[in-house]
Short mmCIF file of C-alpha atoms in Angstrom, two decimals:
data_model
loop_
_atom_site.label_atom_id
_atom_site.label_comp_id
_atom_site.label_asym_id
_atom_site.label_seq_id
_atom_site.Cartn_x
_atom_site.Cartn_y
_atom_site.Cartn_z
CA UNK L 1 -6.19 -83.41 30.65
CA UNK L 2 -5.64 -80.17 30.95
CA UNK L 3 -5.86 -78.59 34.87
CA UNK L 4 -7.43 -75.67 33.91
CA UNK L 5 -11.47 -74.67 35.96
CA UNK L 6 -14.13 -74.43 33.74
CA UNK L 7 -13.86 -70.44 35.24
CA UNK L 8 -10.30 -70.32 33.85
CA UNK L 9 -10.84 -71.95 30.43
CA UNK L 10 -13.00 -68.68 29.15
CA UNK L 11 -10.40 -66.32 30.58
CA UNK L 12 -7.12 -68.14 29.10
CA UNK L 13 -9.30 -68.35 25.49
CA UNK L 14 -10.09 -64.61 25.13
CA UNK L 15 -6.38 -63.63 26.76
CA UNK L 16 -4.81 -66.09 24.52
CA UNK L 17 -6.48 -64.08 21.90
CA UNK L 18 -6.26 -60.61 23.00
CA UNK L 19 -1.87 -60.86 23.18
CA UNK L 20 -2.05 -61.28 19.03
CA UNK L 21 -3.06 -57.91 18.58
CA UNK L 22 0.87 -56.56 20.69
CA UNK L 23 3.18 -55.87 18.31
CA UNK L 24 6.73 -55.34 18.96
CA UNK L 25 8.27 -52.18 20.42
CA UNK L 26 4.70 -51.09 22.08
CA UNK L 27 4.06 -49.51 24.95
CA UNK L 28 0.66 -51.74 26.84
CA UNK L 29 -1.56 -51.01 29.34
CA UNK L 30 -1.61 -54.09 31.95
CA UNK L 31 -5.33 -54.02 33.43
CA UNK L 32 -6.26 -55.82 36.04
CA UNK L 33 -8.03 -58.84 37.83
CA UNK L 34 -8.52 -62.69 37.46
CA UNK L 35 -9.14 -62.67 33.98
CA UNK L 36 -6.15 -59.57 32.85
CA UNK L 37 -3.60 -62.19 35.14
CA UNK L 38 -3.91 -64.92 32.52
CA UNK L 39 -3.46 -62.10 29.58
CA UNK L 40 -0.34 -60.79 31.64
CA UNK L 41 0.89 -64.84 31.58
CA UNK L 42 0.22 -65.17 28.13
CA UNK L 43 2.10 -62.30 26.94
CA UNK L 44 4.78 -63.07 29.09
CA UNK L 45 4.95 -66.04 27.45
CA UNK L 46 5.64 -64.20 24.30
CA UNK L 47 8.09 -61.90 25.49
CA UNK L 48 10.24 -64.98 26.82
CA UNK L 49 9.64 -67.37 23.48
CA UNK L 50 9.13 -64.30 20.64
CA UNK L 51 11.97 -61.86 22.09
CA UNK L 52 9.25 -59.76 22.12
CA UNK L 53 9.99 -56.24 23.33
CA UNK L 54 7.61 -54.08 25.15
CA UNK L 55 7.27 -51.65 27.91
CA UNK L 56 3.96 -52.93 30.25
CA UNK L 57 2.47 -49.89 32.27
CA UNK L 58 0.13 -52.35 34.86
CA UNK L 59 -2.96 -50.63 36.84
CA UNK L 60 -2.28 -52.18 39.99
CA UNK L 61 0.57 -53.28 42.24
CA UNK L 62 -0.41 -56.65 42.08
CA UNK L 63 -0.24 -56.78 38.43
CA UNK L 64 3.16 -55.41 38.73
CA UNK L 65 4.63 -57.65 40.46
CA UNK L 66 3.03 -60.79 37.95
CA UNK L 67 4.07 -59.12 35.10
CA UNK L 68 8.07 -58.65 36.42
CA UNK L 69 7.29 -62.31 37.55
CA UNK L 70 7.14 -63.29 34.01
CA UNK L 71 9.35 -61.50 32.31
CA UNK L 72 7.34 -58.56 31.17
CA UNK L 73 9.51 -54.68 31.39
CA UNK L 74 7.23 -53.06 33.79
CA UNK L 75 7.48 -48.98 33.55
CA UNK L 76 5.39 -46.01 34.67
CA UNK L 77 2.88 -44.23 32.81
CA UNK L 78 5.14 -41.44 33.58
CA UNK L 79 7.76 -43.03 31.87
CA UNK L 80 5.48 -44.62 28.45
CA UNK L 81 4.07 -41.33 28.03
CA UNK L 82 1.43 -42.57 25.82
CA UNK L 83 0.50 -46.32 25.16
CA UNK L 84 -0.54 -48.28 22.19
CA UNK L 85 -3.27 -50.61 23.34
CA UNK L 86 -4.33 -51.71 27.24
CA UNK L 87 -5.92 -54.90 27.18
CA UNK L 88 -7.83 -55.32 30.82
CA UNK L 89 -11.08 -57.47 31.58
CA UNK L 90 -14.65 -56.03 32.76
CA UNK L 91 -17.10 -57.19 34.97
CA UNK L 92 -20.06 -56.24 32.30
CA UNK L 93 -20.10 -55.10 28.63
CA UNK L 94 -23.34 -53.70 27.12
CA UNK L 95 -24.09 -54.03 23.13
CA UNK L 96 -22.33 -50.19 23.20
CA UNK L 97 -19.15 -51.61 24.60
CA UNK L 98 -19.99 -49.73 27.70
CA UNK L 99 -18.25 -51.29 30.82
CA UNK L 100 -18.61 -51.64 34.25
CA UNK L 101 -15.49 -52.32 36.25
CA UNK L 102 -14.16 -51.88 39.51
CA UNK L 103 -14.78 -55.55 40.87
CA UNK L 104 -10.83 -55.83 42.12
CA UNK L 105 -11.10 -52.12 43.34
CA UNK L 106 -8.35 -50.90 40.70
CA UNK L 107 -10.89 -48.73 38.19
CA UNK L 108 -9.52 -45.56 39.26
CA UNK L 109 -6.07 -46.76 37.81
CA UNK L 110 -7.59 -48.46 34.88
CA UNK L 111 -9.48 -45.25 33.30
CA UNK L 112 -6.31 -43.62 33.46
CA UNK L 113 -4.13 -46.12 31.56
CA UNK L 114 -7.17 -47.04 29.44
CA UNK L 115 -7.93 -43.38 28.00
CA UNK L 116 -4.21 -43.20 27.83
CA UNK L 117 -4.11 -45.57 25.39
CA UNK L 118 -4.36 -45.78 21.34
CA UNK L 119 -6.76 -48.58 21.31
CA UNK L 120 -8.61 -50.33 24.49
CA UNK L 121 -9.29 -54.40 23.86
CA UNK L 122 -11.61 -56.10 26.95
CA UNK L 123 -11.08 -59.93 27.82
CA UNK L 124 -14.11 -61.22 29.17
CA UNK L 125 -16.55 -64.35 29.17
CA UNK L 126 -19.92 -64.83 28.12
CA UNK L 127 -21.15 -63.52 31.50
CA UNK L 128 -19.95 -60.54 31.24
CA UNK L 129 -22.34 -59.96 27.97
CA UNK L 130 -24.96 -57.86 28.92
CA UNK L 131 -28.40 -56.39 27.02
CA UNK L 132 -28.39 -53.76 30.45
CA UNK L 133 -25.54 -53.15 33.01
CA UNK L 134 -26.26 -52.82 36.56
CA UNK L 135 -26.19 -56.17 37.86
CA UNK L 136 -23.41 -56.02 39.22
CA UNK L 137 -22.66 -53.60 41.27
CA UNK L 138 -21.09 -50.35 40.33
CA UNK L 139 -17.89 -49.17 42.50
CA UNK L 140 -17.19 -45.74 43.01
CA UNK L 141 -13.90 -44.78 45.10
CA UNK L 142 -14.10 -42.03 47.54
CA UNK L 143 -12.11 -40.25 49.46
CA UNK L 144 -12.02 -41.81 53.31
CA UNK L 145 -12.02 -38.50 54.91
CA UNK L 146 -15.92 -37.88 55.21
CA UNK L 147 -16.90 -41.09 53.35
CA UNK L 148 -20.70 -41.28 55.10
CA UNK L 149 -21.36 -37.71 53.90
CA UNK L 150 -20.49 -38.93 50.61
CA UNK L 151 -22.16 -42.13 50.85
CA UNK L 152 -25.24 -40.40 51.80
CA UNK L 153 -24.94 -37.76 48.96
CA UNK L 154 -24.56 -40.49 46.22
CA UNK L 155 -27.74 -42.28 47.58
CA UNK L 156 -29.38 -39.18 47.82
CA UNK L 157 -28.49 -38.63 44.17
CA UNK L 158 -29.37 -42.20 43.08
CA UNK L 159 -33.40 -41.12 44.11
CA UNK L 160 -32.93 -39.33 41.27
CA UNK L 161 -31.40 -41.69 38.55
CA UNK L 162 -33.29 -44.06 36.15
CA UNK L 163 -31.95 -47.19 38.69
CA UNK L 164 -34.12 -49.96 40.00
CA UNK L 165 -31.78 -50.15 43.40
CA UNK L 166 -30.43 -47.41 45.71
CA UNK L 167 -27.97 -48.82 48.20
CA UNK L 168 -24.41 -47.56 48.58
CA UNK L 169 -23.11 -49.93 50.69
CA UNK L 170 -18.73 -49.64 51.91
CA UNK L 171 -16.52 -52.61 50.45
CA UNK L 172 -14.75 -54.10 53.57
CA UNK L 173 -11.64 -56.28 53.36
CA UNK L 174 -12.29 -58.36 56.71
CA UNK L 175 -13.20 -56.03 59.62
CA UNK L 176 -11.56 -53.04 57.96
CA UNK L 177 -12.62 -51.19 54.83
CA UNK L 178 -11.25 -51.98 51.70
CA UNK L 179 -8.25 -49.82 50.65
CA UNK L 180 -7.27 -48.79 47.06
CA UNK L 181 -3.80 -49.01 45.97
CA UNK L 182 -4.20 -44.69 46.31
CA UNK L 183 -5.55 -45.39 49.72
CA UNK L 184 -9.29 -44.70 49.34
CA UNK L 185 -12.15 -46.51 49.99
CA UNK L 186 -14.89 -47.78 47.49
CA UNK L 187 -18.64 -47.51 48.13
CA UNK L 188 -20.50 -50.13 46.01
CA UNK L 189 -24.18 -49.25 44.48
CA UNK L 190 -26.52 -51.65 44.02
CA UNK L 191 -28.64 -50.63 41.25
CA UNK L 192 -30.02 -53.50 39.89
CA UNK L 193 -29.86 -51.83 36.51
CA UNK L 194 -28.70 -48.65 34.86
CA UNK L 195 -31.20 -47.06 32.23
CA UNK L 196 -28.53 -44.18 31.72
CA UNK L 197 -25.07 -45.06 32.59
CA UNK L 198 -23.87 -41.67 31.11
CA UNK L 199 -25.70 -39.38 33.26
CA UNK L 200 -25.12 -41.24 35.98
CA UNK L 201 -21.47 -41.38 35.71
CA UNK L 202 -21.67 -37.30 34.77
CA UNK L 203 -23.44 -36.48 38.28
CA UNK L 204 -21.13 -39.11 40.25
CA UNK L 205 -18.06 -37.13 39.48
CA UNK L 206 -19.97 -33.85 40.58
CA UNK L 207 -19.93 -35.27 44.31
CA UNK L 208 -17.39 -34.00 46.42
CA UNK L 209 -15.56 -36.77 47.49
CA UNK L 210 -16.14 -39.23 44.54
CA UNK L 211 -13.00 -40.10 43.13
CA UNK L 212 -14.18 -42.03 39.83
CA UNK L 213 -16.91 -44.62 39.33
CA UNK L 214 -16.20 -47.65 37.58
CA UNK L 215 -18.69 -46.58 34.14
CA UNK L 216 -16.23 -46.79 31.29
CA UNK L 217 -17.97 -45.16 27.87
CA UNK L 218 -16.54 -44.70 24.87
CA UNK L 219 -13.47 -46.50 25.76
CA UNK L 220 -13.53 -49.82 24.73
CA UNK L 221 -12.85 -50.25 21.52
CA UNK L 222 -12.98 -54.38 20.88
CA UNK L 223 -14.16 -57.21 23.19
CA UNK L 224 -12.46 -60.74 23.38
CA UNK L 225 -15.24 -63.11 24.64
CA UNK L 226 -13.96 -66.42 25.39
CA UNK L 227 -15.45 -69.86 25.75
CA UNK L 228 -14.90 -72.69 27.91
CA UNK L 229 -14.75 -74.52 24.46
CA UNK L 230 -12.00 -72.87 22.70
CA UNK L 231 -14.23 -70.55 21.00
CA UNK L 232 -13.71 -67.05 20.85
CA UNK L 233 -15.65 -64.09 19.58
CA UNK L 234 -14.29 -60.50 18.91
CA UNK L 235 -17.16 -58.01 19.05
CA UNK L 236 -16.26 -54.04 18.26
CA UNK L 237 -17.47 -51.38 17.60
CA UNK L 238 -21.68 -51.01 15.63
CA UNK L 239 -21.92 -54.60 16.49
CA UNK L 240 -19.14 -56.12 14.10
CA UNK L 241 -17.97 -59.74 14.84
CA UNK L 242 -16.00 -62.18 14.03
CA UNK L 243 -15.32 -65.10 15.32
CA UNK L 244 -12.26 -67.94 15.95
CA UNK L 245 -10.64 -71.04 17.91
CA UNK L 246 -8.09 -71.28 20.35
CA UNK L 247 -6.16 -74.59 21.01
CA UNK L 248 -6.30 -75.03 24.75
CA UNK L 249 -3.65 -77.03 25.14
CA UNK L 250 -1.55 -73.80 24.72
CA UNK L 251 -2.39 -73.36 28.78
CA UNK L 252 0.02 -76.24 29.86
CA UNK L 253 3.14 -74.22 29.70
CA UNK L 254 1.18 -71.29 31.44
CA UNK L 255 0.16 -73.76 34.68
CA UNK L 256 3.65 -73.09 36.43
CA UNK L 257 2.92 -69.49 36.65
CA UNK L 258 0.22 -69.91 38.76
#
């Protein structure tokens, strides 16, 4: 039997997936997350069996140091200059491909590499497929310095938003806030849902303090959706799909990176 979680099976399907579309010679944005560390094992499975040969510019330190693990050339964004494709997961995906992201507190990073990039593709299961975003909350990284004034400021801006919940609450590691790996903090709103995730995201970035939010529009350009069954659905742009398998005994050799 394979000794993958139910939980992992979607993620290894869609990453399994998403490493087809690197090519040789390109320069990759590395995203994120539980779902973007099985993409990073996958393709570092290709880079060891293939020979393939690509430059990986990863949006946190943590993906870094997974992708050296297994073989991947990490560089800077400095360094790429530009990059072909970043393939990074979401915590929800609307019908518009809009995202919300943010969960693992590395969004600020993420836009950057992602608009960066030629071509975004999102790894993601069926969860993450939503007909509104807002359920989960939406992370916004601020500046430490003055953080309450901020806080209060985005909740005083939310009384104005099309939003069904107003709370800005501080995401704590422990007994100490949460850190970025740019050393901010991240206030998380609870809005329940978002009836205009562009405006919203517009008067975010107006608040002094506000770093980015974790709204990503007109980014994403495909979406790997995997299921626990091998299944896996590619969904871009006006709503075009199609859809394929993935053999899930490809995992075993992946287990040992772990």
């Amino acid at each position: 039997m394979i000794p993958l979680s139910d939980a992992d099976k979607p993620k290894f399907v869609a990453s399994r997936r998403a490493v087809d579309f690197v090519e040789d010679g390109m320069r990759v944005g590395l995203g994120t997350g539980s779902t973007a560390a099985w993409m990073v094992r996958c393709l570092g499975r290709r880079v060891r069996e293939e020979g393939l040969k690509i430059a990986g510019v990863p949006t946190s330190t943590r993906t870094a140091e997974l992708a050296r693990k297994v073989g991947i050339a990490v560089v800077t964004l400095e360094d790429a200059g530009w990059l072909d494709l970043t393939i990074d997961g979401a915590d929800e995906f609307d019908r518009d491909l809009t995202l919300i992201k943010g969960g693992g507190g590395a969004h600020l990073q993420e836009k950057i590499v992602a608009t960066a990039s030629d071509r975004m593709i999102v790894i993601a299961d069926p969860a993450k497929d939503v007909a509104r975003l807002g359920a989960f909350p939406l992370p916004v990284e601020v500046i430490p310095f003055g953080w309450q004034a901020t806080q209060k400021l985005v909740q005083r801006l939310l009384a104005g938003m099309d939003v069904d919940g107003r709370t800005a609450t501080l995401r704590m590691a422990g007994d100490t806030p949460f850190r970025t790996d740019e050393g901010n903090y991240v206030l998380d709103l609870h809005l329940g849902r978002i009836g205009a995730p562009r405006d919203l995201a517009l008067h975010l970035n107006q608040i002094a303090g506000v770093v980015e939010n974790g709204l990503f529009m007109d980014i994403c350009d495909t979406v790997v959706v995997g299921h626990a069954d091998g299944t896996v659905r590619l969904i871009g742009r006006a709503g075009k799909e199609e859809t394929g398998r993935i053999d899930l005994a490809d995992a075993e050799s992946l287990i040992a990176d772990l």
